[in-house]
Every structure is written in structure tokens, then in C-alpha cells.
mmCIF file of C-alpha atoms in Angstrom:
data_model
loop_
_atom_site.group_PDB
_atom_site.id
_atom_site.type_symbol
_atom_site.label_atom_id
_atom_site.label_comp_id
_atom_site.label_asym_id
_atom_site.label_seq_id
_atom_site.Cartn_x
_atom_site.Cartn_y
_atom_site.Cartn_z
ATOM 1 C CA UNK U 262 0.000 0.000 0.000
ATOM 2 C CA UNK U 263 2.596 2.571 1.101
ATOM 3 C CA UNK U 264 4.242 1.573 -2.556
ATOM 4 C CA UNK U 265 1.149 2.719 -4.406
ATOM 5 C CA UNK U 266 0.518 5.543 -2.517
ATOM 6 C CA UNK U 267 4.297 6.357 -3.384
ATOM 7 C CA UNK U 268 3.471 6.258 -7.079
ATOM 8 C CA UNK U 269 -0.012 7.831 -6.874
ATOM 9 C CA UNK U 270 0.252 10.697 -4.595
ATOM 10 C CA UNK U 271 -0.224 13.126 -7.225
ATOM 11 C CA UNK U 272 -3.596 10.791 -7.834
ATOM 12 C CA UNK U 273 -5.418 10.290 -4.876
ATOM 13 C CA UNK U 274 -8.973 10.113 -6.332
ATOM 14 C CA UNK U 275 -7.456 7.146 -7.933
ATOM 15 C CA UNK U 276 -6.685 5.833 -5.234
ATOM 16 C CA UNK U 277 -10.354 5.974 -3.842
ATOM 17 C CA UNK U 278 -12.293 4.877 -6.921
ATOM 18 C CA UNK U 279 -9.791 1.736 -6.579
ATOM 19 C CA UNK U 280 -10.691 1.464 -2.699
ATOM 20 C CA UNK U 281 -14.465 1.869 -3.453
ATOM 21 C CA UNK U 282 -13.840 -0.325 -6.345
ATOM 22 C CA UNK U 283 -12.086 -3.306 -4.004
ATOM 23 C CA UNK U 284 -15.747 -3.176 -2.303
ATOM 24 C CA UNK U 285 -17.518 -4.346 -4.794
ATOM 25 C CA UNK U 286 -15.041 -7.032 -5.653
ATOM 26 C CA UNK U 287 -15.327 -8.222 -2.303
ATOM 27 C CA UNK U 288 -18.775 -8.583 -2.669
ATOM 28 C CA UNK U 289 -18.966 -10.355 -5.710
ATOM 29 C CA UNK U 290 -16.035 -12.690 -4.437
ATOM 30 C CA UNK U 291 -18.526 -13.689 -1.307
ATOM 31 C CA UNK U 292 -20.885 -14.608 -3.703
ATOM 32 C CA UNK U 293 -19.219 -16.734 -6.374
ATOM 33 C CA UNK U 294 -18.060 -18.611 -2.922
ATOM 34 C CA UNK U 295 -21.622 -19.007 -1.450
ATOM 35 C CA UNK U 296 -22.596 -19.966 -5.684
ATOM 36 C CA UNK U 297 -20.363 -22.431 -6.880
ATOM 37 C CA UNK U 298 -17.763 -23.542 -4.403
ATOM 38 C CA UNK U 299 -19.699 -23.579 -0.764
ATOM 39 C CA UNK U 300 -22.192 -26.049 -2.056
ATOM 40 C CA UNK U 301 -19.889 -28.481 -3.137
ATOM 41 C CA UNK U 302 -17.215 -28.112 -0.860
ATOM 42 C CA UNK U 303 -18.181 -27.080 2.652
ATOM 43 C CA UNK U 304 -16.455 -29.867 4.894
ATOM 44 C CA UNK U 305 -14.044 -32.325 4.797
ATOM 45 C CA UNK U 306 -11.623 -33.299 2.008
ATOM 46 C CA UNK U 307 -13.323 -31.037 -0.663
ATOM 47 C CA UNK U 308 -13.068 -27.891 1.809
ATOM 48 C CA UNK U 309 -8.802 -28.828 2.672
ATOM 49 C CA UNK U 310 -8.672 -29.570 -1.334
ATOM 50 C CA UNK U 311 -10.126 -25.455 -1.745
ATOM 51 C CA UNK U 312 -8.091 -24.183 0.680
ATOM 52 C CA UNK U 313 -4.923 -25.546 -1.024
ATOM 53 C CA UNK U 314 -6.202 -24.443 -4.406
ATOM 54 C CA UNK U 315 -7.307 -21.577 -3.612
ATOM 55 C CA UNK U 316 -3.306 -21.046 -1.194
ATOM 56 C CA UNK U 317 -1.558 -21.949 -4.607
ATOM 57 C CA UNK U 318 -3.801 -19.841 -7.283
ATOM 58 C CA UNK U 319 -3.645 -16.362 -4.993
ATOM 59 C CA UNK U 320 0.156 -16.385 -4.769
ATOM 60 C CA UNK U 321 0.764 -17.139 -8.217
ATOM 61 C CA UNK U 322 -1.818 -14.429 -8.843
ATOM 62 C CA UNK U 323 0.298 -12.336 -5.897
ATOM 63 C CA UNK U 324 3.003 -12.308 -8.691
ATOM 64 C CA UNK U 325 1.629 -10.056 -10.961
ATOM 65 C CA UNK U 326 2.806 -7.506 -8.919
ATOM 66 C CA UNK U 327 6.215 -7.809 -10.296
ATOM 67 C CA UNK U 328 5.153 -6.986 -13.433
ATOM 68 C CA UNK U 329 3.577 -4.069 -12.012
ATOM 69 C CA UNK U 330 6.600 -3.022 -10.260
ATOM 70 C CA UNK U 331 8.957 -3.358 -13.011
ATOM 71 C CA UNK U 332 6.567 -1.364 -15.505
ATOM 72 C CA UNK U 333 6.355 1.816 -12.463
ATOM 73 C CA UNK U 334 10.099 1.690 -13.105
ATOM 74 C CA UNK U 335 10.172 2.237 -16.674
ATOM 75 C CA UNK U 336 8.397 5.344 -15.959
ATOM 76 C CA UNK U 337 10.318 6.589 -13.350
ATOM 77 C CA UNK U 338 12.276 9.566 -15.065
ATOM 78 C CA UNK U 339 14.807 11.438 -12.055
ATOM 79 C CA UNK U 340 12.687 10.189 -8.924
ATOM 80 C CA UNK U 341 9.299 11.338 -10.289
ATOM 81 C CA UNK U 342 6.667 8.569 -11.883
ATOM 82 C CA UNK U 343 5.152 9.447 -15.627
ATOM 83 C CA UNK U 344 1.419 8.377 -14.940
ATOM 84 C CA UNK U 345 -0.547 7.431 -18.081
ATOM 85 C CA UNK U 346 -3.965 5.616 -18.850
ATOM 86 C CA UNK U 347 -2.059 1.941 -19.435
ATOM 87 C CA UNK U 348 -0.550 2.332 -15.891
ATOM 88 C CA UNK U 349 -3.280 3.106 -13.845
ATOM 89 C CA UNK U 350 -5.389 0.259 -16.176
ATOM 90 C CA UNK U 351 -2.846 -2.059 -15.193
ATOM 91 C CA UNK U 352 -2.904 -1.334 -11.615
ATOM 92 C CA UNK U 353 -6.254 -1.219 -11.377
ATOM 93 C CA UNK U 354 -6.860 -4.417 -13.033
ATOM 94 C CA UNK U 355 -3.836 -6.260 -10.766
ATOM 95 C CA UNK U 356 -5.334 -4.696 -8.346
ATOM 96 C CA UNK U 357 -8.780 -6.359 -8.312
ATOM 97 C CA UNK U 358 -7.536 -9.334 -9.634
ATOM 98 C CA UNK U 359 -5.652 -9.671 -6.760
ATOM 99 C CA UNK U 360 -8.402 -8.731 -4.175
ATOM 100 C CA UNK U 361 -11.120 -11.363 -5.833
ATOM 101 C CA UNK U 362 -8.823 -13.840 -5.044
ATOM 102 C CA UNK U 363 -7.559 -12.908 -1.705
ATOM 103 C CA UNK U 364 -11.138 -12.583 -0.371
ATOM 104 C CA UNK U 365 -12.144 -16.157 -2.053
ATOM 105 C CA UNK U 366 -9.346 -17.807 -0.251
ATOM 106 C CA UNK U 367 -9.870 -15.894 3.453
ATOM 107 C CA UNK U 368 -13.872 -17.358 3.423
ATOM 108 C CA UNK U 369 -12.519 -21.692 3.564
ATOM 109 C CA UNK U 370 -11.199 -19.632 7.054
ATOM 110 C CA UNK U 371 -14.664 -18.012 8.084
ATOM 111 C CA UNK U 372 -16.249 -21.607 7.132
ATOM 112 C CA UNK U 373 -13.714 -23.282 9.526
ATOM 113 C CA UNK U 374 -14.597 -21.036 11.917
ATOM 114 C CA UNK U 375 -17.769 -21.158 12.037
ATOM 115 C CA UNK U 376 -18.106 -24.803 11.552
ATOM 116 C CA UNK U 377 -15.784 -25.729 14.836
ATOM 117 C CA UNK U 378 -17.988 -23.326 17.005
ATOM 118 C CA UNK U 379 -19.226 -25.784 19.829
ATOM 119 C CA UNK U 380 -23.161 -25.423 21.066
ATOM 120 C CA UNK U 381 -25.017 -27.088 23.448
ATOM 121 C CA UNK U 382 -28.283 -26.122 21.446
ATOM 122 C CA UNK U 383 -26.607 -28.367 18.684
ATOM 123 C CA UNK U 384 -26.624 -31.815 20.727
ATOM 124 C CA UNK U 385 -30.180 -31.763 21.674
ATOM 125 C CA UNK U 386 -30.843 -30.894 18.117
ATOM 126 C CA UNK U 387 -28.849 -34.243 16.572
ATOM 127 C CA UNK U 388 -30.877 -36.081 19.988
ATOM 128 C CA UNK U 389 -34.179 -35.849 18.563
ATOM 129 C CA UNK U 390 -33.386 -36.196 15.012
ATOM 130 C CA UNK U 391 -31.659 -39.784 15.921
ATOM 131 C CA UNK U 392 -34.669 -40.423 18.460
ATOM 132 C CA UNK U 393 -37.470 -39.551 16.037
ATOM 133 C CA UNK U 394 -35.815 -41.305 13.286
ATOM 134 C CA UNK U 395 -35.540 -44.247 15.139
ATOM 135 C CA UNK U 396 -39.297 -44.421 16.260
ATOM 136 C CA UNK U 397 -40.748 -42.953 13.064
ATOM 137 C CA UNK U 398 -38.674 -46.340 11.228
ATOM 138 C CA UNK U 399 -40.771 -48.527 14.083
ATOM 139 C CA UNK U 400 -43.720 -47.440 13.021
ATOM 140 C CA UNK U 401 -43.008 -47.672 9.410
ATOM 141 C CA UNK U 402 -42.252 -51.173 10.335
ATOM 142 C CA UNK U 403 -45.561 -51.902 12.186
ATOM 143 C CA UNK U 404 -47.859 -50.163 10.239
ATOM 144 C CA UNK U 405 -46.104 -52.350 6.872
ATOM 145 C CA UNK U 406 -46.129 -49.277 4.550
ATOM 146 C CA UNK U 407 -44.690 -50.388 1.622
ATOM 147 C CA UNK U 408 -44.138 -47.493 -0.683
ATOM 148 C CA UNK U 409 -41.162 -46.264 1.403
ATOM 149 C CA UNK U 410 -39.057 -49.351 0.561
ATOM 150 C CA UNK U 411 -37.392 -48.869 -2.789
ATOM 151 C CA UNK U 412 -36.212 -52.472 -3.806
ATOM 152 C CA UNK U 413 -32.138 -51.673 -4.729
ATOM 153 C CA UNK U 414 -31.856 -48.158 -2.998
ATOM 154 C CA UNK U 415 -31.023 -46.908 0.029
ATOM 155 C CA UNK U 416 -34.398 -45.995 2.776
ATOM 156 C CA UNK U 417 -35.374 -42.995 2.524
ATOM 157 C CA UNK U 418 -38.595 -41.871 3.807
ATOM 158 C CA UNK U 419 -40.707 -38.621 2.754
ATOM 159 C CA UNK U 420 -41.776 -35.788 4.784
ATOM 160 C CA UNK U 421 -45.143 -36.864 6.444
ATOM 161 C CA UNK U 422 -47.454 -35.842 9.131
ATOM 162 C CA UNK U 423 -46.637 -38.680 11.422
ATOM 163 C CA UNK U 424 -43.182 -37.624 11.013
ATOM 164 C CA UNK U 425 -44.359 -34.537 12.313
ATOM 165 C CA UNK U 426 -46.161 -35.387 15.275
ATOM 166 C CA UNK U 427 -43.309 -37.579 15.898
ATOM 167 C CA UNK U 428 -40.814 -34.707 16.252
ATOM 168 C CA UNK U 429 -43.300 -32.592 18.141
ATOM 169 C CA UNK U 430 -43.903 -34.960 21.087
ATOM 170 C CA UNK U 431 -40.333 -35.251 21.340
ATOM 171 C CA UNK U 432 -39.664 -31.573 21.609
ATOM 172 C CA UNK U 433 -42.093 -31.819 24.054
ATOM 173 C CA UNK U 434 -40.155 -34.557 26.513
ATOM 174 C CA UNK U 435 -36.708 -32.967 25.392
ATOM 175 C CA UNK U 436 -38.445 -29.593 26.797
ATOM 176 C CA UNK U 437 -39.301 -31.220 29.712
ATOM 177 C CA UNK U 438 -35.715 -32.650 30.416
ATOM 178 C CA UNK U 439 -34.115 -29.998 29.881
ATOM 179 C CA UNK U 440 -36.233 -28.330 32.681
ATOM 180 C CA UNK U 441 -35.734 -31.094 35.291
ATOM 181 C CA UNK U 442 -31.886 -30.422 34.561
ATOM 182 C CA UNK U 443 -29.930 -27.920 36.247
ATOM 183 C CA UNK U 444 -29.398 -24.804 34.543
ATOM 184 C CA UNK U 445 -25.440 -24.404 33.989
ATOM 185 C CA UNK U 446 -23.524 -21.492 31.751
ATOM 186 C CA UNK U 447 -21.276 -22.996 29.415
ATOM 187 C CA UNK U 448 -17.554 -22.414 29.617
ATOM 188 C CA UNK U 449 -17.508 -20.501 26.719
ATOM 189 C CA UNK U 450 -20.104 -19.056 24.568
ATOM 190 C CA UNK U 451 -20.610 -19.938 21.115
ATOM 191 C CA UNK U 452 -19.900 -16.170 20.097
ATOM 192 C CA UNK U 453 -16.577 -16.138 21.965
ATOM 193 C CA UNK U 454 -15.745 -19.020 20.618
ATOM 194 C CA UNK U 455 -16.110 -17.373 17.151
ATOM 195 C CA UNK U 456 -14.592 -14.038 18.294
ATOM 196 C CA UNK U 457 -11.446 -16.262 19.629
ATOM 197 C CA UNK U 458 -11.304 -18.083 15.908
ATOM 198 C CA UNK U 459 -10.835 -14.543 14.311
ATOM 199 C CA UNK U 460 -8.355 -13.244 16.749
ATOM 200 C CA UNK U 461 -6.091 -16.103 15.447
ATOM 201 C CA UNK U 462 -6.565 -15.571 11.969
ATOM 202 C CA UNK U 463 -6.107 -12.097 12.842
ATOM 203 C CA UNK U 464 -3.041 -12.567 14.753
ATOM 204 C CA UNK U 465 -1.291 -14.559 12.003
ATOM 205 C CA UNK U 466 -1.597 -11.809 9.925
ATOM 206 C CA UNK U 467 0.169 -9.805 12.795
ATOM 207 C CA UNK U 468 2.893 -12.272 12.892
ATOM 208 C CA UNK U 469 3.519 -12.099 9.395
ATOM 209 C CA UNK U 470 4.045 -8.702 9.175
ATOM 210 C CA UNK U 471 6.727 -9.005 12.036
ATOM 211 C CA UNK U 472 8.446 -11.633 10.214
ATOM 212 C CA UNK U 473 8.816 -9.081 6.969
ATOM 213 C CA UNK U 474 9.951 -6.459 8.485
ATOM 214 C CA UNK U 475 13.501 -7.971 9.021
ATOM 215 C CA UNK U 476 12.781 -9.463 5.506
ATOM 216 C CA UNK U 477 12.614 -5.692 4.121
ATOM 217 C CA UNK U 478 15.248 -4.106 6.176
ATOM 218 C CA UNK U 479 17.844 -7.163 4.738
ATOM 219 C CA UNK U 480 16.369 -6.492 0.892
ATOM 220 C CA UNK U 481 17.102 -2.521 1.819
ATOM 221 C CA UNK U 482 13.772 -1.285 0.216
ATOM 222 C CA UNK U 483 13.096 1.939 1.153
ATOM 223 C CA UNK U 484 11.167 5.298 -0.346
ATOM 224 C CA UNK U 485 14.813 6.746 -0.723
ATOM 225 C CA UNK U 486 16.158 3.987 -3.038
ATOM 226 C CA UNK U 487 12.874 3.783 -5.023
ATOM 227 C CA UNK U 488 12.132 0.696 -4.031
ATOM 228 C CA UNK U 489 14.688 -1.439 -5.208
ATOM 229 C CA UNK U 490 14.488 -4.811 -4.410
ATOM 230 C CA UNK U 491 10.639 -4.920 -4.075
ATOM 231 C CA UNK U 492 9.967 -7.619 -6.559
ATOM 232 C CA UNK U 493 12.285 -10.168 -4.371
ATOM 233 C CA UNK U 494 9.992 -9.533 -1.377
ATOM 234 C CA UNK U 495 7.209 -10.004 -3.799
ATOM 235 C CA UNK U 496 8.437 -13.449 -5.071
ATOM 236 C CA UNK U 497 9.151 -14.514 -1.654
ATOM 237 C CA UNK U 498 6.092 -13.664 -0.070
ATOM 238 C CA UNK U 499 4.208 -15.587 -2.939
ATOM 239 C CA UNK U 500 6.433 -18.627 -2.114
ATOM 240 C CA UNK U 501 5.396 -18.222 1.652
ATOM 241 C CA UNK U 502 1.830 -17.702 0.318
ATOM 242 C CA UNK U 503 2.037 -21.044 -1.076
ATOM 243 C CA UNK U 504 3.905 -22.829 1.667
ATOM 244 C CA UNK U 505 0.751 -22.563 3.723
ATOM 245 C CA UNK U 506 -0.485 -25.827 2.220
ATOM 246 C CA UNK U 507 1.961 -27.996 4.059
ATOM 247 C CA UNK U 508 -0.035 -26.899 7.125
ATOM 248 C CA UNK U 509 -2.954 -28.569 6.263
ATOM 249 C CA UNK U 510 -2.104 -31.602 7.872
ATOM 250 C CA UNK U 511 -3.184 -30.498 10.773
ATOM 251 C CA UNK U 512 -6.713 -29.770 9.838
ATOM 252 C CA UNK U 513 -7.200 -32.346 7.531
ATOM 253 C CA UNK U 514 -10.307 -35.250 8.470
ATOM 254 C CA UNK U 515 -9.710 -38.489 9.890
ATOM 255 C CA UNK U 516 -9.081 -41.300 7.312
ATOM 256 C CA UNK U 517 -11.451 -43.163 9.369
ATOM 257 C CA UNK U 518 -14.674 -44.599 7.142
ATOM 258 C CA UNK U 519 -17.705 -43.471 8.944
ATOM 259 C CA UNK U 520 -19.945 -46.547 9.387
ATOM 260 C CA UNK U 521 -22.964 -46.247 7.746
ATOM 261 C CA UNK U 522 -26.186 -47.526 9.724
ATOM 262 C CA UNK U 523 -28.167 -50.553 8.180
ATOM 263 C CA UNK U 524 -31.800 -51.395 8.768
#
């Protein structure tokens, strides 16, 4: 950022129709994740297989600033940068390019958030969905209504009203449990739970940026050289960019099969 606002300080309404323009970007990034890639790949393997794509594609796309770098050069004449049309196109269009991406990979991070977030709501929720599946499949059975078994596929009954009744009375006793029970505050709530996920994503970020700084005082870029050297620190944080995929290992879902249940 400082480096742009080196080059376009002459510009600065530039600068804000590219800021205003990064909104919209962002918002059209959320929703080509919520379109075509949350549906598909929300959990397990598919989600760790995004994250790594998406880790590899935004810091080969991080590399385009090189070029952009090494074109604000040609058109540095005694200290001062010659801004046309082309540049500011080509910044611009870096720029956003850049900023689609970099949104699209931070949401596989919301997701994970969100998804570990541990609620006590949650268990009496999965209770009566196993207990009213069980009895509603008992009375299937008694009452010996046939159209629910398909011969070759797998069980799979329709939405009915006994279903319904079913799940009502055992809100009802759940209810009535959960009353008898003592009331006790969890540890931690659900929304600190989230709040504490973000810090950490948050805080890596921090720690990255303490990490380049001895990076950028070693390259010796500085306003008073004209940033020479800036396209190493590029490269290399690309190549850290990418290096976030061996990582993964520790997120990634147990190989264990998951039995499945049998009538």
C-alpha cells in the first residue's frame, strides 16, 4: 500500500475509486463462494482440497505484482513517476484481480470457523433427530407401509405428518428434560468461541508482518532507493503464500470410514 501511494500521490482520487472499487469485488467474491464452491465443498476433504487451491492460485496471482513493479520503473524519469492511462489500467486491473482472489481464499477460514464453534443447542438438536428417526422407522415397520421401501436403494422416507407429530412430542419430553436439569452457563459461549477463531486468523496476519519487516530491512527497500528490491519480497512472499499448504495436515479429516447404519 505505502508503494502505491508512493506512485499515486499526485492521484489520490485514484486511489479511492480503486478502494471503493475493491468493495464491490469483495462482494462479488462472497458470492461466487456461497454460488459455486460452498455447495460443493463445505467440509471435509473437498473444503482442505479449496483451501490448497485456492493457497496456490492467490500467490501465483500475488506475482503479478512484479510486473507491475517493473513497468512503475520504466516510468520513473529522475525520482518522479510518468502516470498514463495503461498504468493506472494495469494497476487497477492487478489490483482487483488480486483482491477477488484474496477474499475467495480468506472465506474456507470463516467456514472453519464457524463450523468448529461448539453449542449445546446443537446436541439436543442431533438427539431428537436420531430419536425420532428411530421411532418414526418402528412405526413404518408396524404399520407395513410399503411405498417407502425402494427395492435396490437406500431408505429414505418422505416428509409426512406422522413424522411430524413424531418430532413434536419429542420436543415436548426434550423440553421437559431440559427443565428437570440444572441450569449451567457454558464455559464458553458460542460467540466467543467465534470471536477467539478470528483473533487467530487475525493474529497470524500480525505475525507475518513481524516476520517481513527484518525481511525488508535485509532487501534494503526503502522510499529513498525507489524501491529497489521490491519484486524479491514479492516473489518470496508468494512462495510463503504457497507454503501454507503444508499446514494442512493439521486440519485435515480423519481417514477413518464413517460406518454407515443398516436397517
Amino acid at each position: 500500500y505505502s508503494y502505491l501511494y508512493t506512485v499515486f500521490e499526485s492521484e489520490p482520487a485514484f486511489l479511492q475509486l480503486l478502494s471503493v472499487l475493491q468493495a464491490a469485488i469483495g462482494s462479488l467474491s462472497t458470492f461466487c463462494y456461497e454460488k459455486f464452491l460452498s455447495p460443493y465443498c463445505h467440509s471435509g476433504w473437498p473444503l482442505i482440497g479449496v483451501i490448497a487451491s485456492l493457497d496456490i492460485v492467490t500467490g501465483l496471482v500475488a506475482l503479478l505484482d512484479v510486473y507491475v513493479v517493473r513497468m512503475v520503473k520504466e516510468k520513473e524519469i529522475d525520482g518522479e513517476y510518468s502516470i498514463d492511462t495503461s498504468l493506472r489500467c494495469i494497476v487497477a486491473v492487478v489490483g482487483l484481480v488480486k483482491y477477488f482472489f484474496g477474499e475467495l481464499d480468506y472465506m474456507p477460514a470463516l467456514v472453519l470457523s464457524t463450523a468448529n464453534v461448539y453449542n449445546d443447542d446443537d446436541i439436543v438438536s442431533h438427539e431428537c433427530e436420531n430419536t425420532t428417526s428411530n421411532e418414526f422407522s418402528s412405526k413404518v415397520e408396524e404399520s407395513n407401509i410399503d411405498e417407502f421401501v425402494v427395492e435396490g436403494t437406500p431408505w429414505s422416507p418422505s416428509v409426512s405428518p406422522l413424522r411430524l407429530d413424531v418430532c413434536e412430542e419429542e420436543n415436548n419430553v426434550h423440553a421437559k428434560l431440559h427443565q428437570k436439569k440444572p441450569q449451567t452457563t457454558p464455559l464458553i459461549s458460542a460467540g466467543m468461541q467465534y470471536a477467539s477463531f478470528l483473533s487467530c486468523i487475525d493474529f497470524g496476519a500480525q505475525i507475518g508482518d513481524w516476520i517481513a519487516v527484518p525481511i525488508i530491512a535485509s532487501l534494503g527497500i526503502t522510499r529513498e532507493n525507489h524501491w529497489d528490491h521490491l519484486d524479491r519480497f514479492i516473489i518470496l512472499c508468494s512462495i510463503f503464500r504457497m507454503a501454507r499448504v503444508v499446514f494442512l495436515w493439521l486440519i485435515c479429516p480423519s481417514l477413518t470410514p464413517t460406518p454407515i447404519a443398516t436397517r
